[in-house]
Coordinates of C-alpha atoms in Angstrom, one line a residue:
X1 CA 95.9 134.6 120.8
X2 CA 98.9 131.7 120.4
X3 CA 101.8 131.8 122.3
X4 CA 103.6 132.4 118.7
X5 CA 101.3 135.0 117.3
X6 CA 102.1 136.9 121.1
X7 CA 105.3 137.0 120.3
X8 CA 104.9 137.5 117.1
X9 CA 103.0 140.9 117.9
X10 CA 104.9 142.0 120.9
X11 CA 108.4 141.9 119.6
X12 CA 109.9 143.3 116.3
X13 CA 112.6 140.3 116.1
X14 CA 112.2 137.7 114.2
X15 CA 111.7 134.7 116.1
X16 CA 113.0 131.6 115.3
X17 CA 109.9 130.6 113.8
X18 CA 109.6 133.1 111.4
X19 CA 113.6 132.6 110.4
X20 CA 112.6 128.6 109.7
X21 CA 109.6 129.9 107.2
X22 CA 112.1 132.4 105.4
X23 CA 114.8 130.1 105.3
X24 CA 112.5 127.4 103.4
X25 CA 111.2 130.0 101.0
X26 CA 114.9 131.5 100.6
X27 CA 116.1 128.3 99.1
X28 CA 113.2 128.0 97.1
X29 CA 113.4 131.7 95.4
X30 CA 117.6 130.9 95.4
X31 CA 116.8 128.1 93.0
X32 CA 114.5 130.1 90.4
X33 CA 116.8 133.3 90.5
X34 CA 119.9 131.6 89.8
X35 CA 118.7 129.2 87.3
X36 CA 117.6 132.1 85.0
X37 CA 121.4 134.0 85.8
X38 CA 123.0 130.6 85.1
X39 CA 121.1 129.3 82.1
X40 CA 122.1 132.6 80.6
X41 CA 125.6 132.4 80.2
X42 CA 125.4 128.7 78.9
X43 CA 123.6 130.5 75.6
X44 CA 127.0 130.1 73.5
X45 CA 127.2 126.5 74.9
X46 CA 123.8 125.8 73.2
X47 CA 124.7 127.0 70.2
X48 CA 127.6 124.4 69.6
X49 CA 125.9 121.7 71.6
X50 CA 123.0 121.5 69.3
X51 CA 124.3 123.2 66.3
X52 CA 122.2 125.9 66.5
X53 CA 121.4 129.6 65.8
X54 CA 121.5 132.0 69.1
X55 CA 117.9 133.4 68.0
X56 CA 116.9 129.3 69.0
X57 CA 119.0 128.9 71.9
X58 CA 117.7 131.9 72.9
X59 CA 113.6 130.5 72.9
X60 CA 115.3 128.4 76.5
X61 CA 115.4 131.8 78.4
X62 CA 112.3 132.9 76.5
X63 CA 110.3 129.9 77.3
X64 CA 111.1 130.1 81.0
X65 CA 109.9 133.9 81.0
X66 CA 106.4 133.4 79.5
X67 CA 105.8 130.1 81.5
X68 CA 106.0 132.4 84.3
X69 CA 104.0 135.0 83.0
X70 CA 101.0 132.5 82.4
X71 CA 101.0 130.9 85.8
X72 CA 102.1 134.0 88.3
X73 CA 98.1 135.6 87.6
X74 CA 96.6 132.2 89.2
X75 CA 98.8 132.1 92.1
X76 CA 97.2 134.2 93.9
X77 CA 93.4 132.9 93.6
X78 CA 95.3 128.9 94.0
X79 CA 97.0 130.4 97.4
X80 CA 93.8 131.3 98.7
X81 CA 91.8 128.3 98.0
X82 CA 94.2 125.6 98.3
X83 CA 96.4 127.0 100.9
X84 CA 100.3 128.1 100.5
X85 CA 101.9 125.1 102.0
X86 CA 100.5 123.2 99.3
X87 CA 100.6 125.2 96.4
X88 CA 104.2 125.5 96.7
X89 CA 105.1 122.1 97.4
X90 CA 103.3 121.9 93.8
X91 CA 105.7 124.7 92.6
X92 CA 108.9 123.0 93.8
X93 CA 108.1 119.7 92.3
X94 CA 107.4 120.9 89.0
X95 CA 110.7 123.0 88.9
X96 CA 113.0 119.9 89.6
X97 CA 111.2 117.9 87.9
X98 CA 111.8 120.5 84.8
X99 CA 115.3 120.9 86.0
X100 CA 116.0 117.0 85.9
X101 CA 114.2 116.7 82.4
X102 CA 116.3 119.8 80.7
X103 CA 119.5 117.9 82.3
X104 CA 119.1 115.4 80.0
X105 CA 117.6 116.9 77.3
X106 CA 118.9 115.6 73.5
X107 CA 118.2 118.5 71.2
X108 CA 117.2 122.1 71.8
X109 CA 113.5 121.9 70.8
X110 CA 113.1 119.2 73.6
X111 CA 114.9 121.7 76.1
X112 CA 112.9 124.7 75.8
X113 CA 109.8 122.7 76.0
X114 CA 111.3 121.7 79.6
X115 CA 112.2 124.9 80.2
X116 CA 109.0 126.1 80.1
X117 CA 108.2 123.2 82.4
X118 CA 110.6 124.7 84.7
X119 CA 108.8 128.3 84.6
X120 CA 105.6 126.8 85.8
X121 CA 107.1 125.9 88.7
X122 CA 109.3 129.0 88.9
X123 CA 106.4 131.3 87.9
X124 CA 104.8 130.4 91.8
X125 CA 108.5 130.1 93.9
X126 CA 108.6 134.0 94.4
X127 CA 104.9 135.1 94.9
X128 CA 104.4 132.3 97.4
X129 CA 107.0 132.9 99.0
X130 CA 106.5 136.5 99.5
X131 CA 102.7 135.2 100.5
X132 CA 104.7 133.0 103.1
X133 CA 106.5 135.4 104.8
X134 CA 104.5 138.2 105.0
X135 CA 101.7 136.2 106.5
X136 CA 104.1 134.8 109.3
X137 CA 105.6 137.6 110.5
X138 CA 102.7 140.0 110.4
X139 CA 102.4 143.7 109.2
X140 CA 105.1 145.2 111.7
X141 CA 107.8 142.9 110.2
X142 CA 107.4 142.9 106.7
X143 CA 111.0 145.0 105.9
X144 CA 113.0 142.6 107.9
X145 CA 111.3 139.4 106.0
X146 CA 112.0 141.2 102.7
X147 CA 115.2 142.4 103.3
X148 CA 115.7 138.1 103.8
X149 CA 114.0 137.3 100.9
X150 CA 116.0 140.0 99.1
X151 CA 119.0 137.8 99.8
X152 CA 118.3 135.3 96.9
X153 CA 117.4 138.3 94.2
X154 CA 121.1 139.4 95.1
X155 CA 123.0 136.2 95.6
X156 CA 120.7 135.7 91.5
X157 CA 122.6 137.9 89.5
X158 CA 126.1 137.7 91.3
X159 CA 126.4 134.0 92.0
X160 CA 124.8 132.9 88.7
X161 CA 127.5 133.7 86.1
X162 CA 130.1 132.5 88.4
X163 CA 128.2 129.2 89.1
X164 CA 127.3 128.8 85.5
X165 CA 130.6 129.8 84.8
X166 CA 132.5 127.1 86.6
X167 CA 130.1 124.3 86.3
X168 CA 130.4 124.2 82.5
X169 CA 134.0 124.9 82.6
X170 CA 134.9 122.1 85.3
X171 CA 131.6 119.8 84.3
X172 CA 129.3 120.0 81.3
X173 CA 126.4 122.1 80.6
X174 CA 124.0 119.3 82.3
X175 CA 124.9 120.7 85.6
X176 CA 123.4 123.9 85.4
X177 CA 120.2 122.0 85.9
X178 CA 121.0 119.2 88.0
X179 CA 122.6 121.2 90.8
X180 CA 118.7 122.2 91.2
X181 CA 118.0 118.5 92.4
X182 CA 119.6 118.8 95.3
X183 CA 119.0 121.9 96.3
X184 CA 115.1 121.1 95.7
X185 CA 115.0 118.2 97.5
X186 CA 116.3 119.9 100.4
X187 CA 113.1 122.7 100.3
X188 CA 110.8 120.1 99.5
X189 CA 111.6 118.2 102.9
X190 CA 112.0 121.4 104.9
X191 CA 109.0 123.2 103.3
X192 CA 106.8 119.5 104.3
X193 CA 108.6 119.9 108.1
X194 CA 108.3 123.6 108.8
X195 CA 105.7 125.1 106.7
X196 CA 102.7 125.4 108.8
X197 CA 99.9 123.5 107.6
X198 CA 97.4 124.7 105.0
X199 CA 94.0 125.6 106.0
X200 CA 92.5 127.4 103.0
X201 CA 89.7 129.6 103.3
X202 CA 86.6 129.6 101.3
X203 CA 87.4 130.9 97.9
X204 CA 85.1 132.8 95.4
X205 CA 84.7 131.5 91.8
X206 CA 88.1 131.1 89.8
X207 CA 87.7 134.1 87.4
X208 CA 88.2 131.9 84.1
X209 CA 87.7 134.7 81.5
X210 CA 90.1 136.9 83.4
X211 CA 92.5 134.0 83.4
X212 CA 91.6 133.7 79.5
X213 CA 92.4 137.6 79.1
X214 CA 95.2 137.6 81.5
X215 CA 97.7 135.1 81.5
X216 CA 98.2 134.7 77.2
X217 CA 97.9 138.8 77.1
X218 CA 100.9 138.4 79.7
X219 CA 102.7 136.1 77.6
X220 CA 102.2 137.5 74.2
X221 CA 103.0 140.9 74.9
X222 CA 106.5 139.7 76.8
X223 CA 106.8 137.6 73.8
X224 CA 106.7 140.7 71.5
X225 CA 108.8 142.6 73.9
X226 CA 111.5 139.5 74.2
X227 CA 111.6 139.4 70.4
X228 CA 113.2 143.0 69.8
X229 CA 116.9 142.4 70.5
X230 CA 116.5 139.7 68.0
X231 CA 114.6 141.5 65.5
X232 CA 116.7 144.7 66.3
X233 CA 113.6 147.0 65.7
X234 CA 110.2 147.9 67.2
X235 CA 108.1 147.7 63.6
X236 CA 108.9 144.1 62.6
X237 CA 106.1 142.0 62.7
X238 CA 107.4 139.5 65.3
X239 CA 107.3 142.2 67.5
X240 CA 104.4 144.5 66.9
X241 CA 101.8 141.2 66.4
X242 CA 102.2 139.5 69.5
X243 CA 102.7 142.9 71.4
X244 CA 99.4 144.7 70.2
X245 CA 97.1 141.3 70.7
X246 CA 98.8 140.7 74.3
X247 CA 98.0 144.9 74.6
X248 CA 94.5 144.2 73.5
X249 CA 94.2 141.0 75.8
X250 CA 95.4 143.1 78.9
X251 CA 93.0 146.2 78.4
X252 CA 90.3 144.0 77.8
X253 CA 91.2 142.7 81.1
X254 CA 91.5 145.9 82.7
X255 CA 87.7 146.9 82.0
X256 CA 86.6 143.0 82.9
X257 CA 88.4 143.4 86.1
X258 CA 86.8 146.4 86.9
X259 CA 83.9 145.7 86.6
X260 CA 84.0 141.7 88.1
X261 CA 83.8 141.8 92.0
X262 CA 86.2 139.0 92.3
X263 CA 88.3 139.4 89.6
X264 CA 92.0 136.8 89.0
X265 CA 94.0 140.6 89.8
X266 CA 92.2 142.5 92.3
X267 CA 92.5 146.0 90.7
X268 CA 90.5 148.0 93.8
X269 CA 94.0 147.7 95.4
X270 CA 95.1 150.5 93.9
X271 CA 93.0 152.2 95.7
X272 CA 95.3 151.9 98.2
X273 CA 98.1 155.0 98.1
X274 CA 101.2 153.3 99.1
X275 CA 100.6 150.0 96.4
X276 CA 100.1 152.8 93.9
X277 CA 102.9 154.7 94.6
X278 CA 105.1 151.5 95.3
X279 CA 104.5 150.3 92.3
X280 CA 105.2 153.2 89.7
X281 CA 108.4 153.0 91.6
X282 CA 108.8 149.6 91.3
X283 CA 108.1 149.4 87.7
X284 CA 110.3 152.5 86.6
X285 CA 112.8 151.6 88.9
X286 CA 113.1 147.8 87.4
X287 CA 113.1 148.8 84.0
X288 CA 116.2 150.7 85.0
X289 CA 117.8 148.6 86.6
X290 CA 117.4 145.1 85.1
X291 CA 118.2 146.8 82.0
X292 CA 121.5 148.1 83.0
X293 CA 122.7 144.9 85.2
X294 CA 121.9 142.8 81.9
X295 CA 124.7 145.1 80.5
X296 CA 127.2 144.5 83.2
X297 CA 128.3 140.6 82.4
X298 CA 128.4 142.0 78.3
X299 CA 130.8 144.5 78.9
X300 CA 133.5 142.5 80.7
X301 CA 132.8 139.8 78.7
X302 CA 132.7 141.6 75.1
X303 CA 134.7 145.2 75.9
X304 CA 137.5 143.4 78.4
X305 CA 138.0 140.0 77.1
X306 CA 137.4 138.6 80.4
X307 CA 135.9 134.8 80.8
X308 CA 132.8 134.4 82.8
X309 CA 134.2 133.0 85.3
X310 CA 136.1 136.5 85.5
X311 CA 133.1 138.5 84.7
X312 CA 131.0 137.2 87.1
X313 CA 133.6 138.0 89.6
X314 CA 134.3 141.3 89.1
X315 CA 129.8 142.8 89.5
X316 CA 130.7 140.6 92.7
X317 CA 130.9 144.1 94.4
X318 CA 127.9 145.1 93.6
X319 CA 126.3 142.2 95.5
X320 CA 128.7 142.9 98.7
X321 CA 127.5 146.2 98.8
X322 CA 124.4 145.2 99.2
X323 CA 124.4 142.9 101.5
X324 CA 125.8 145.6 103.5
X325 CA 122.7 147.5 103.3
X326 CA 120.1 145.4 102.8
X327 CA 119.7 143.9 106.7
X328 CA 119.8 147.4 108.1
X329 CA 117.4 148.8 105.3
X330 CA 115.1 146.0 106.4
X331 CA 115.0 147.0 109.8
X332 CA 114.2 150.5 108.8
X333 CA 111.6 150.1 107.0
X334 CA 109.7 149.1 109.7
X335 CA 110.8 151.9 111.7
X336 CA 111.0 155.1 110.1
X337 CA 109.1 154.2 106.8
X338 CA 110.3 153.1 103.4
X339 CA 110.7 156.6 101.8
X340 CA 114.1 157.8 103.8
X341 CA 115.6 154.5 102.5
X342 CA 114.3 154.8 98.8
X343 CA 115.1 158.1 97.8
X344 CA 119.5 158.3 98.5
X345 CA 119.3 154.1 97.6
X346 CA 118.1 155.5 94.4
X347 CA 121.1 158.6 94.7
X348 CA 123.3 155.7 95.9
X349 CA 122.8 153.5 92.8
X350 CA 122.6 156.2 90.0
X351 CA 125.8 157.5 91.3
X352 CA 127.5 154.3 90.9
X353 CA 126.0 154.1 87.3
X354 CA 127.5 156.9 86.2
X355 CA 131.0 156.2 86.6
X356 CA 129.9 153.8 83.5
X357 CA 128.3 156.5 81.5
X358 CA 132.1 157.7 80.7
X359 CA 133.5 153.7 80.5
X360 CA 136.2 153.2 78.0
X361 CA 138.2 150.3 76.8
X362 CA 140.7 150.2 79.5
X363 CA 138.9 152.2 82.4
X364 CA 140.7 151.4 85.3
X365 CA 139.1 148.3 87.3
X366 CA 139.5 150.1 90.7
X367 CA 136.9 152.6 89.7
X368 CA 134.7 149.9 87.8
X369 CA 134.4 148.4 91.2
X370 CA 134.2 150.6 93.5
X371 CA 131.3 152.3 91.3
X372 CA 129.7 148.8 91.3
X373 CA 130.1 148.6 95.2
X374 CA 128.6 152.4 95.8
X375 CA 126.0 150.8 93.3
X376 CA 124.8 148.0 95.3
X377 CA 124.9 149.7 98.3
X378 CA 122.0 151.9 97.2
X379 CA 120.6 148.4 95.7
X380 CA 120.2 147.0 99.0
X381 CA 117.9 150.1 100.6
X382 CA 115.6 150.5 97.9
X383 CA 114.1 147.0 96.0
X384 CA 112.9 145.3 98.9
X385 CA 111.8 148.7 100.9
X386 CA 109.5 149.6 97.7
X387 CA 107.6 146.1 97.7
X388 CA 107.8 146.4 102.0
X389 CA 105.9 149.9 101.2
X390 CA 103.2 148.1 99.1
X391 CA 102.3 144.9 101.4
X392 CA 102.9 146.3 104.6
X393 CA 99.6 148.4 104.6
X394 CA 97.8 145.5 102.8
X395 CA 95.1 143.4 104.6
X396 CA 96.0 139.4 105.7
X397 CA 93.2 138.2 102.9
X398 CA 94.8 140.9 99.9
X399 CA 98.4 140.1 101.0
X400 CA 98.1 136.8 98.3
X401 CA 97.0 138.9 95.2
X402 CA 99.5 142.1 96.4
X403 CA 102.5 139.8 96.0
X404 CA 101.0 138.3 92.9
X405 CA 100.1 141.6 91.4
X406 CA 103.5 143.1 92.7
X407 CA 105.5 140.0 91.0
X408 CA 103.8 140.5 87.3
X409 CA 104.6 144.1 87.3
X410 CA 108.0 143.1 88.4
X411 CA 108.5 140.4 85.9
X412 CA 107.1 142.6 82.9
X413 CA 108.5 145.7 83.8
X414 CA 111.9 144.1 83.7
X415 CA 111.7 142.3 80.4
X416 CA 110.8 145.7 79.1
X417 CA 114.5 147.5 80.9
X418 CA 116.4 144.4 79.3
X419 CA 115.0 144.3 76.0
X420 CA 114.5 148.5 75.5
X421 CA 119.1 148.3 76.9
X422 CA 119.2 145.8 74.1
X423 CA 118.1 147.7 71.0
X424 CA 119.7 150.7 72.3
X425 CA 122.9 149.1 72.5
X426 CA 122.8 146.9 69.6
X427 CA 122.0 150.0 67.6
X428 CA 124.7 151.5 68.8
X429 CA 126.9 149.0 67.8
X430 CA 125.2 148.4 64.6
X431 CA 125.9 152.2 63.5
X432 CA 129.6 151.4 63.6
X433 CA 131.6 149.1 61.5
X434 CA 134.4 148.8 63.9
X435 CA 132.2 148.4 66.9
X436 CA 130.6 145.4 64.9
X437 CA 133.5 143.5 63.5
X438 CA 135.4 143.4 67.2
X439 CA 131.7 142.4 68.5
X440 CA 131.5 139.7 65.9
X441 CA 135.5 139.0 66.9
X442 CA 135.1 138.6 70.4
X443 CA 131.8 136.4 70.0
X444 CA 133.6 133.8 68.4
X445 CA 131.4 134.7 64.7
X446 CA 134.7 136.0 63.0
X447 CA 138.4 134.8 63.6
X448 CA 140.7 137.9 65.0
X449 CA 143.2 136.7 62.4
X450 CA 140.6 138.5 59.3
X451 CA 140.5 141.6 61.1
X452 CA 143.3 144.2 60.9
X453 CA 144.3 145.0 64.2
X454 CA 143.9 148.9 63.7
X455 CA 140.2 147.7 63.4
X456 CA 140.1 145.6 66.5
X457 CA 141.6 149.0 68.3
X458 CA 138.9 150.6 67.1
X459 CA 136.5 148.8 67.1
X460 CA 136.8 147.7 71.1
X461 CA 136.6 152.1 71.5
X462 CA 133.4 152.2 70.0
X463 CA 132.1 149.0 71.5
X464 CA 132.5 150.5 75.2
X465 CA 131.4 153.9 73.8
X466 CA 128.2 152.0 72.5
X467 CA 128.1 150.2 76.5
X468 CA 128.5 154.2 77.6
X469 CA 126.1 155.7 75.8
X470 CA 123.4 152.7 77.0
X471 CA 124.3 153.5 80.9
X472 CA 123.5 157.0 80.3
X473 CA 119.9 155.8 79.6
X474 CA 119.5 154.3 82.3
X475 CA 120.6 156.3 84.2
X476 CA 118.3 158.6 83.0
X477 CA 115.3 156.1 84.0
X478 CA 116.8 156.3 87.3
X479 CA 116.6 160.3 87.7
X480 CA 112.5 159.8 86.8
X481 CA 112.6 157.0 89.4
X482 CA 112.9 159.7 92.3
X483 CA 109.4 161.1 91.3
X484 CA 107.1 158.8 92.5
X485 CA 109.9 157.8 95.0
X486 CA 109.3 161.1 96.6
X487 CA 105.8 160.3 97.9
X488 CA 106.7 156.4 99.3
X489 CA 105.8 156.9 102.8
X490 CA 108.6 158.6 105.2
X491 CA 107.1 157.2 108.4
X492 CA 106.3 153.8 109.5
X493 CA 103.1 152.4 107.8
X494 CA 100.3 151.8 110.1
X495 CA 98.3 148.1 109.7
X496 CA 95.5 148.0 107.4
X497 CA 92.1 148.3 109.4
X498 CA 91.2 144.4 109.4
X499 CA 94.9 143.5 109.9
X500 CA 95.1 143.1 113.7
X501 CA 96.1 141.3 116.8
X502 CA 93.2 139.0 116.0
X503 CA 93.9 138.1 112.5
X504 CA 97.9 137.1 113.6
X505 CA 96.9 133.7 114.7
X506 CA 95.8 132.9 111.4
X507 CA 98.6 134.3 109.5
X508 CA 100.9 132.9 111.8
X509 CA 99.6 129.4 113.1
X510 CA 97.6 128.3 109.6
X511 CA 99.2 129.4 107.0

């Protein structure tokens, strides 16, 4: 055994090691989380920089999403038989070199096409990393190395709208993507310096006709999902289409996998009762949740009139509270088991929600906040602890596909949460007049001036009513989340039986 893999296995710090590895990979997942928060609020920007409609500007966030959903199912088999350290060297390349390309982009069809340049990249940044981390710090660490990379999926949706914000306020919209060069630079010479170096083990075949079934099923069906804010119902044809063939793709894969020993997802691990229950919780729990922190920028921004500068300052609290919780969750997880975490994180947040279940026009901000910092203090105990609870039992050679498998749920499940938020609210809206003509107002659509203000009065009531009414689904979603949170493990998970003292060397010292 290595001096580092000793250590490694005798203490349950995180040597300095270990910390150079996560911060690499945290600067790599930084970049592909904020981009997606960022590139979101420069939608309206789109619009009048390319005179165009919001259901095209829209295809740049769109793109981004189903490039990652074609390339996350390979990175699992690529990790094992080309070796991490490589692989993601790959992924950072192509992600600046998208990033560069949309910068100077000269109409929107050109842009989305980069964009989905961009998700290749992106697609690999968070599975690798996961990959990364929990092969260098070993089973008996894997809370503490997710509780860091849980740093980036917070600092995504808080820093994002206040960095996308202020950039195209104080710059242009160009920035949004060029502020990735340097940062990818950066992770590109660390990741060369620190990463250990790759030596991949003998692979089976690439599963081709999984990949064939797999990764267009992905993107299809997220294609059809993504398409129902836009279409505002389930039963239109740009929906259902691309849905049901994606369905059919993914089934078919199902019974391929099954019965292929070596198949591009390795569904045997569900044999395994902690990945099973972690990821029902996961996938409820993100549906949830994405879905109701997509609504958070849209009501300060739409309801309150705020900029998004403003906006993205005031979910700041929910981020704080988080990073409150989040180091000592990580710790915890290792000790006593990811269940006593999950369960009042889940308590924590849906309390916090449902101070906006009864949100009005002019709710006091004091509560707002403090709801949003109660929130994300139950945020910070219960994301990363439910994926800890899945790898953490999982052998060195399954850890690849786990984080793989554990990021397409991820990524489906929470374009399902922020497309089912969507319909509900913009039906909501759509079933009032008022609602809609201060919606319309406040989007810039329809001058204020052409609206009588009795109207506007009413109109922003039944807009937060409409915002209300949505929490109190999703809060609902949380409540069912506690049922397969019950039976996450409440006692710290023992290794898997090949993961021992014998196999740390390897996870630590070559890959």
């Amino acid at each position: 055994m290595t001096t580092q893999a000793a250590n490694a296995a005798g203490s349950d710090k995180l040597d300095s090691g270990v910390l150079k590895v996560a911060g690499v990979v945290v600067l790599g997942a930084i970049m592909s989380i904020l981009d997606i928060t960022v590139v979101s609020v420069a939608l309206p920007t789109f619009q009048r920089e390319f005179n165009a409609s919001y259901a095209t500007v829209a295809w740049t966030m769109t793109a981004y999403t189903l490039a990652l959903a074609t390339v996350i199912p390979i990175t699992g088999w690529a990790a094992d038989r080309f070796g991490t350290k490589r692989l993601y060297l790959l992924s950072l390349t192509l992600f600046v070199g998208g990033s560069v390309l949309c910068s100077v982009a000269w109409d929107i069809g050109p842009l989305i096409v980069f964009r989905a340049l961009q998700g290749l990249g992106g697609g690999m940044l968070m599975p690798l990393g996961m990959t990364i981390m929990t092969r260098a710090a070993g089973p008996d660490r894997v809370g503490r190395v997710m509780a860091v990379l849980g740093v980036p999926m917070l600092l995504g949706p808080i820093g994002g709208p206040i960095l996308g914000g202020w950039l195209i306020e104080a710059e242009s919209w160009h920035w949004i993507f060029l502020i990735n060069l340097p940062i990818g630079v950066l992770a590109f010479v660390l990741a060369l310096r620190i990463l250990p170096k790759d030596k991949p083990q003998p692979s089976e075949s690439f599963d081709f006709l999984g990949m064939l079934l797999l990764s267009p099923g992905l993107a299809l069906f997220l294609y059809g999902v993504s398409s129902i804010p836009g279409e505002g119902t389930v039963a239109a044809g740009k929906v259902l289409i691309p849905a049901l063939i994606g369905l059919v793709l993914l089934v078919s894969f199902v019974l391929h996998a099954l019965r292929k020993e070596h198949a591009l997802i390795d569904l045997g691990l569900f044999k395994n009762r902690h990945l099973t229950v972690s990821t029902t919780t996961l996938s409820i729990f993100t549906v949830a949740f994405m879905g109701a922190m997509l609504l958070l920028p849209s009501y300060f921004l739409q309801v309150r009139g705020e900029t998004t500068l403003h906006a993205g300052l005031l979910i700041a609290p929910q981020g704080l509270g988080a990073m409150l919780t989040m180091p000592m969750a990580g710790r915890l997880t290792d000790r006593i088991g990811p269940g006593k975490l999950v369960l009042p994180g889940i308590v924590l947040i849906a309390l916090g929600m449902s101070v906006f279940t009864q949100v009005t026009a002019d709710s006091s901000y004091v509560l707002l906040l403090g709801a949003l910092f109660v929130s994300g203090l139950g945020m910070g105990m219960t994301m990363m602890p439910i994926m800890s609870a899945a790898l953490a039992s999982l052998t060195h050679q399954q850890v690849a596909r786990g984080s793989t498998m554990m990021n397409i749920i991820q990524q489906t499940a929470g374009s399902i949460g922020t497309a089912v938020m969507s319909v509900i609210l913009t039906n909501r809206v759509l079933d009032s007049p008022e609602a809609t003509a201060y919606s319309a107002v406040t989007q810039g659509q329809v001058p204020a001036d052409q609206v009588a203000p009795a109207v506007l009065d009413q109109g922003q009531s039944s807009l937060a009513a409409a915002f209300a009414h949505t929490y109190t689904i999703a809060v609902v979603l949380l409540a069912l989340c506690l049922i397969p949170a019950f039976f996450l493990p409440r006692k710290r998970i023992e290794k898997a039986p090949d993961a021992t003292d014998d196999a740390l060397p390897v996870a630590v010292g070559m890959h």
